[in-house]
Every structure is written in structure tokens, then in C-alpha cells.
Short mmCIF file of C-alpha atoms in Angstrom, two decimals:
data_model
loop_
_atom_site.label_atom_id
_atom_site.label_comp_id
_atom_site.label_asym_id
_atom_site.label_seq_id
_atom_site.Cartn_x
_atom_site.Cartn_y
_atom_site.Cartn_z
CA UNK A 1 -19.31 -85.11 -119.64
CA UNK A 2 -17.14 -81.66 -118.80
CA UNK A 3 -18.82 -78.79 -117.18
CA UNK A 4 -18.53 -75.10 -117.76
CA UNK A 5 -16.03 -73.17 -115.34
CA UNK A 6 -17.35 -71.06 -112.83
CA UNK A 7 -16.92 -69.38 -109.95
CA UNK A 8 -19.34 -69.66 -106.58
CA UNK A 9 -19.86 -67.86 -103.29
CA UNK A 10 -22.62 -67.98 -100.60
CA UNK A 11 -22.95 -66.12 -97.04
CA UNK A 12 -25.55 -66.64 -94.76
CA UNK A 13 -28.21 -62.74 -95.44
CA UNK A 14 -29.40 -60.28 -93.38
CA UNK A 15 -32.51 -61.90 -94.44
CA UNK A 16 -33.57 -64.03 -91.34
CA UNK A 17 -32.50 -67.63 -92.57
CA UNK A 18 -31.74 -66.88 -96.37
CA UNK A 19 -28.40 -66.93 -98.23
CA UNK A 20 -27.09 -64.57 -100.26
CA UNK A 21 -25.36 -66.08 -103.20
CA UNK A 22 -23.01 -65.35 -106.60
CA UNK A 23 -22.24 -67.28 -109.62
CA UNK A 24 -20.23 -66.32 -112.85
CA UNK A 25 -19.68 -68.83 -115.56
CA UNK A 26 -17.05 -68.83 -118.16
CA UNK A 27 -18.98 -70.76 -120.58
CA UNK A 28 -16.82 -73.09 -122.97
CA UNK A 29 -18.35 -76.61 -122.19
CA UNK A 30 -20.63 -79.11 -122.83
CA UNK A 31 -22.69 -79.21 -119.71
CA UNK A 32 -24.08 -77.79 -116.86
CA UNK A 33 -24.25 -78.76 -112.94
CA UNK A 34 -27.75 -79.37 -111.58
CA UNK A 35 -29.30 -77.61 -109.51
CA UNK A 36 -30.87 -80.47 -107.04
CA UNK A 37 -34.13 -79.97 -104.98
CA UNK A 38 -33.62 -78.32 -101.55
CA UNK A 39 -37.01 -77.21 -100.00
CA UNK A 40 -35.83 -73.58 -101.13
CA UNK A 41 -37.10 -70.88 -103.57
CA UNK A 42 -34.82 -68.20 -104.31
CA UNK A 43 -35.03 -65.00 -106.04
CA UNK A 44 -32.58 -64.34 -108.69
CA UNK A 45 -30.97 -61.67 -111.11
CA UNK A 46 -29.10 -62.27 -114.11
CA UNK A 47 -28.83 -60.85 -117.28
CA UNK A 48 -31.30 -58.15 -117.27
CA UNK A 49 -33.84 -60.07 -115.38
CA UNK A 50 -35.35 -60.55 -112.26
CA UNK A 51 -36.62 -64.45 -111.99
CA UNK A 52 -38.07 -66.37 -108.99
CA UNK A 53 -36.93 -69.73 -108.70
CA UNK A 54 -39.48 -72.24 -107.57
CA UNK A 55 -39.54 -75.46 -105.20
CA UNK A 56 -38.29 -78.08 -107.11
CA UNK A 57 -39.03 -81.67 -107.04
CA UNK A 58 -36.61 -83.10 -109.02
CA UNK A 59 -32.77 -81.65 -110.54
CA UNK A 60 -32.94 -78.53 -112.60
CA UNK A 61 -30.28 -78.19 -114.90
CA UNK A 62 -29.63 -74.34 -116.43
CA UNK A 63 -29.19 -73.27 -119.88
CA UNK A 64 -25.60 -73.34 -120.98
CA UNK A 65 -24.54 -69.61 -121.78
CA UNK A 66 -21.50 -68.23 -122.83
CA UNK A 67 -21.07 -66.29 -120.15
CA UNK A 68 -23.10 -65.12 -117.63
CA UNK A 69 -23.72 -63.76 -113.63
CA UNK A 70 -26.20 -64.71 -110.94
CA UNK A 71 -26.66 -62.83 -107.90
CA UNK A 72 -29.52 -64.52 -105.80
CA UNK A 73 -31.42 -64.53 -102.40
CA UNK A 74 -32.32 -68.43 -101.18
CA UNK A 75 -35.01 -68.20 -98.81
CA UNK A 76 -35.31 -70.58 -96.40
CA UNK A 77 -37.82 -73.48 -96.90
CA UNK A 78 -41.27 -71.77 -96.17
CA UNK A 79 -40.37 -68.19 -95.79
CA UNK A 80 -40.66 -67.52 -99.38
CA UNK A 81 -44.25 -67.11 -100.58
CA UNK A 82 -44.82 -64.84 -97.39
CA UNK A 83 -42.23 -62.75 -99.10
CA UNK A 84 -43.43 -63.30 -102.32
CA UNK A 85 -47.01 -63.26 -101.87
CA UNK A 86 -47.34 -66.23 -103.63
CA UNK A 87 -48.25 -69.60 -102.77
CA UNK A 88 -45.21 -71.93 -102.87
CA UNK A 89 -47.15 -74.69 -105.24
CA UNK A 90 -47.52 -72.12 -107.88
CA UNK A 91 -44.45 -72.17 -108.54
CA UNK A 92 -43.24 -75.91 -108.35
CA UNK A 93 -40.73 -76.97 -110.71
CA UNK A 94 -41.04 -73.47 -112.44
CA UNK A 95 -38.73 -70.68 -113.33
CA UNK A 96 -41.12 -67.66 -113.57
CA UNK A 97 -39.88 -63.34 -114.08
CA UNK A 98 -40.89 -61.93 -111.35
CA UNK A 99 -42.86 -58.78 -113.26
CA UNK A 100 -45.28 -62.29 -113.70
CA UNK A 101 -45.64 -61.94 -110.02
CA UNK A 102 -45.94 -58.60 -109.17
CA UNK A 103 -47.08 -55.39 -111.03
CA UNK A 104 -44.55 -54.61 -113.52
CA UNK A 105 -43.81 -51.31 -112.82
CA UNK A 106 -42.23 -52.57 -109.52
CA UNK A 107 -40.24 -55.49 -111.07
CA UNK A 108 -39.53 -53.12 -113.46
CA UNK A 109 -38.02 -50.91 -111.23
CA UNK A 110 -35.83 -53.22 -108.99
CA UNK A 111 -34.50 -54.89 -112.66
CA UNK A 112 -33.28 -51.22 -113.64
CA UNK A 113 -31.47 -50.79 -109.60
CA UNK A 114 -29.95 -53.94 -110.35
CA UNK A 115 -28.74 -53.73 -113.90
CA UNK A 116 -27.05 -50.09 -113.13
CA UNK A 117 -25.40 -51.32 -109.71
CA UNK A 118 -21.33 -51.74 -109.00
CA UNK A 119 -22.48 -54.58 -106.39
CA UNK A 120 -25.99 -56.24 -107.59
CA UNK A 121 -25.61 -58.35 -104.52
CA UNK A 122 -26.18 -55.25 -102.05
CA UNK A 123 -28.57 -54.01 -104.11
CA UNK A 124 -31.08 -57.74 -103.88
CA UNK A 125 -30.12 -57.85 -100.17
CA UNK A 126 -31.18 -54.49 -99.54
CA UNK A 127 -34.29 -54.43 -101.11
CA UNK A 128 -34.89 -57.97 -100.05
CA UNK A 129 -34.37 -57.02 -95.99
CA UNK A 130 -36.96 -53.87 -96.76
CA UNK A 131 -39.52 -55.40 -98.10
CA UNK A 132 -39.11 -58.83 -95.37
CA UNK A 133 -39.77 -55.81 -92.94
CA UNK A 134 -42.84 -55.24 -94.42
CA UNK A 135 -44.13 -58.89 -94.83
CA UNK A 136 -45.90 -60.96 -92.62
CA UNK A 137 -43.58 -63.39 -91.13
CA UNK A 138 -43.64 -66.67 -91.38
CA UNK A 139 -46.00 -69.07 -89.46
CA UNK A 140 -43.50 -70.39 -86.99
CA UNK A 141 -45.52 -74.13 -87.13
CA UNK A 142 -43.25 -74.00 -90.80
CA UNK A 143 -40.10 -74.18 -89.04
CA UNK A 144 -41.09 -76.94 -86.60
CA UNK A 145 -41.90 -78.84 -89.91
CA UNK A 146 -38.72 -78.53 -91.39
CA UNK A 147 -36.81 -79.07 -88.17
CA UNK A 148 -39.27 -82.28 -87.56
CA UNK A 149 -38.78 -83.68 -91.01
CA UNK A 150 -35.14 -82.97 -91.04
CA UNK A 151 -34.38 -85.11 -87.78
CA UNK A 152 -36.46 -87.68 -90.19
CA UNK A 153 -39.48 -87.59 -88.07
CA UNK A 154 -42.42 -89.33 -89.50
CA UNK A 155 -45.08 -86.74 -90.90
CA UNK A 156 -47.50 -88.64 -88.98
CA UNK A 157 -45.11 -87.71 -85.74
CA UNK A 158 -44.55 -84.26 -87.25
CA UNK A 159 -48.10 -83.62 -87.89
CA UNK A 160 -49.10 -84.55 -83.85
CA UNK A 161 -46.33 -82.47 -82.35
CA UNK A 162 -47.72 -79.66 -84.44
CA UNK A 163 -51.08 -80.06 -83.09
CA UNK A 164 -52.61 -80.46 -86.60
CA UNK A 165 -54.28 -83.26 -88.67
CA UNK A 166 -51.87 -84.74 -91.32
CA UNK A 167 -54.52 -83.11 -94.01
CA UNK A 168 -54.29 -79.94 -92.77
CA UNK A 169 -50.37 -80.35 -92.57
CA UNK A 170 -50.67 -81.50 -96.53
CA UNK A 171 -52.54 -78.52 -97.59
CA UNK A 172 -50.43 -75.93 -95.22
CA UNK A 173 -47.20 -77.64 -96.52
CA UNK A 174 -48.53 -77.23 -100.44
CA UNK A 175 -49.07 -73.09 -99.69
CA UNK A 176 -45.96 -73.20 -97.20
CA UNK A 177 -43.17 -75.40 -99.28
CA UNK A 178 -44.71 -76.28 -102.80
CA UNK A 179 -45.33 -79.84 -102.01
CA UNK A 180 -46.97 -82.27 -99.32
CA UNK A 181 -44.42 -82.89 -96.31
CA UNK A 182 -44.06 -86.15 -97.62
CA UNK A 183 -42.12 -84.78 -100.71
CA UNK A 184 -40.29 -82.08 -98.56
CA UNK A 185 -39.28 -85.06 -95.99
CA UNK A 186 -37.54 -86.89 -99.14
CA UNK A 187 -35.63 -83.57 -100.58
CA UNK A 188 -34.54 -83.19 -96.69
CA UNK A 189 -33.33 -86.95 -96.44
CA UNK A 190 -31.30 -86.50 -99.77
CA UNK A 191 -29.73 -83.36 -98.79
CA UNK A 192 -28.74 -85.01 -95.42
CA UNK A 193 -27.23 -87.80 -97.60
CA UNK A 194 -25.79 -85.71 -99.96
CA UNK A 195 -23.70 -83.92 -96.70
CA UNK A 196 -22.71 -87.01 -95.17
CA UNK A 197 -21.25 -88.33 -98.48
CA UNK A 198 -19.34 -85.73 -99.08
CA UNK A 199 -17.63 -85.65 -95.87
CA UNK A 200 -16.24 -89.49 -96.41
CA UNK A 201 -19.00 -91.68 -95.15
CA UNK A 202 -19.60 -94.92 -96.93
CA UNK A 203 -22.39 -95.34 -98.82
CA UNK A 204 -24.52 -98.16 -96.76
CA UNK A 205 -23.75 -96.13 -93.49
CA UNK A 206 -24.98 -92.82 -95.45
CA UNK A 207 -27.89 -94.64 -95.80
CA UNK A 208 -28.96 -96.04 -92.29
CA UNK A 209 -27.70 -92.31 -91.16
CA UNK A 210 -29.92 -90.44 -93.30
CA UNK A 211 -32.86 -92.56 -92.62
CA UNK A 212 -32.70 -94.68 -95.71
CA UNK A 213 -34.19 -98.27 -95.83
CA UNK A 214 -30.31 -99.50 -97.32
CA UNK A 215 -28.26 -98.58 -99.57
CA UNK A 216 -30.28 -99.71 -102.89
CA UNK A 217 -33.04 -97.36 -101.51
CA UNK A 218 -30.45 -94.58 -101.42
CA UNK A 219 -29.56 -95.42 -104.83
CA UNK A 220 -33.01 -95.35 -106.33
CA UNK A 221 -33.79 -91.51 -104.23
CA UNK A 222 -30.55 -89.96 -105.48
CA UNK A 223 -31.33 -90.94 -109.34
CA UNK A 224 -35.06 -90.05 -109.26
CA UNK A 225 -34.06 -86.68 -107.90
CA UNK A 226 -30.80 -85.71 -108.70
CA UNK A 227 -30.91 -87.31 -112.23
CA UNK A 228 -27.85 -89.13 -111.74
CA UNK A 229 -25.82 -91.65 -109.45
CA UNK A 230 -24.06 -90.68 -106.43
CA UNK A 231 -20.80 -91.48 -107.46
CA UNK A 232 -21.55 -88.50 -109.98
CA UNK A 233 -22.86 -85.93 -107.49
CA UNK A 234 -19.88 -86.75 -105.27
CA UNK A 235 -17.25 -85.81 -108.30
CA UNK A 236 -15.86 -82.49 -107.38
CA UNK A 237 -18.48 -79.51 -108.59
CA UNK A 238 -19.11 -76.23 -109.76
CA UNK A 239 -20.92 -73.67 -107.83
CA UNK A 240 -24.81 -73.72 -108.93
CA UNK A 241 -27.78 -71.50 -109.48
CA UNK A 242 -31.50 -72.08 -108.88
#
């Protein structure tokens, strides 16, 4: 399978912990590279629509378009629900029109601003920065949970360090991340493994360093979460959209 020609760029956003990204596809191919689970949520604009990409538990394949332009804000795990005013688990594995979550007039005005802008990325970032300033700040516990799980700590150890029991951690994780801490840990472990493997680390060493039982465990998780073997994921890739 060949993939469509795309141009992808990202940079740290002025919104704390977020990333501003753009993606333009030229079409003319028979496949689209999947978006992999990463624990994040995105607010994105394309083709006159504003969408929210919820937290994924499996690879998502965007529809192939003849040509498409995307602009998005990717929020650090656990921070989007406060911005959106919606628990993350309600958006798990979904792409939802912003107008379905916010008053339609508000979503329409922002969409019209994006459509008319010479620099839609600047408009989206300015809007997100303004709204984030008026939102409740994310619970600092959530950042602790992400860092602990990303460091390979167990769910039990993470809950104990946070001073809460495992049941409460699970409930708060559903609202913040869209799924429980075990799934979040699995998603973060996948991302660690991909980062290591892309640097040229051998698969067996990647598995050990990232926290898998062995190379076979790594291969199974990659296939289940990404829908393709690790070797295919490591092939030269185009940009991605949420």
C-alpha cells in the first residue's frame, strides 16, 4: 500500500502543554497513514468543520481526500476535558463536531473565523489560549499520573504515590483520559517503544527498555494498538492528523 503525499508540521503551542500542528494532503494515493493512540485529545479544523478527536484506544484511519488541509491543537493527556467541558470517556474513539458539544452559535462563529482566516492556525491558537485562560486549571494530580505511568510505574504504585486508592484513580482517569490507568499505561508504553525503535534500537532491547515482558509482547501490543507490525510503523511515514 502506498500513502498519500502530505506535509506535516508541529510546534509547541502557547497553550500550556499543547502542540499546534498543520497537515496538508495532496491526495492521489490508495492509503492513509493511521493515527496512533497517544493519550491526547485534539481540537481540529478542516474543510469548514471544527471537530474534537477523542482519546483513541486503537489506530484511527482518516478518510482519504483528494486534497485536504488540517489545523489542530493537541492537548496534553488529561487537559482537554477542562477546556472542552466534556468528560474524556464520552469522546473515547470518536470524532465529534464541536457544535455537538458547545452551543451551536459559538461553534459556528469560530468555524466562520477559521474559514475566513489567512492563517487558520493563528486563529485557532489564539482562541484556545483565550478559552484556556478562562477555564479551570487541570488537576495537578493528572500530570503526576501521566508522568508516573510514562516512567513505567505500576498502577498500584501510581495510586499510592498520588495518595488515592486504585478505584478512585480509575474513576478520575476515565473522566480525564477517557479510559482507565491500565489502558493509559499501555498507550504510553507503545509511544515509548516507537520512539526508541525509531532511534534505531534493536527490537529486543526496545521491548526491555520500554517495559514489555519480551519482544513477542511488544509485537502483540503494537499489532493490537496500531493495527500493523512494528516494521511497517517504522517505515518512512507521512504526517498525521487526529
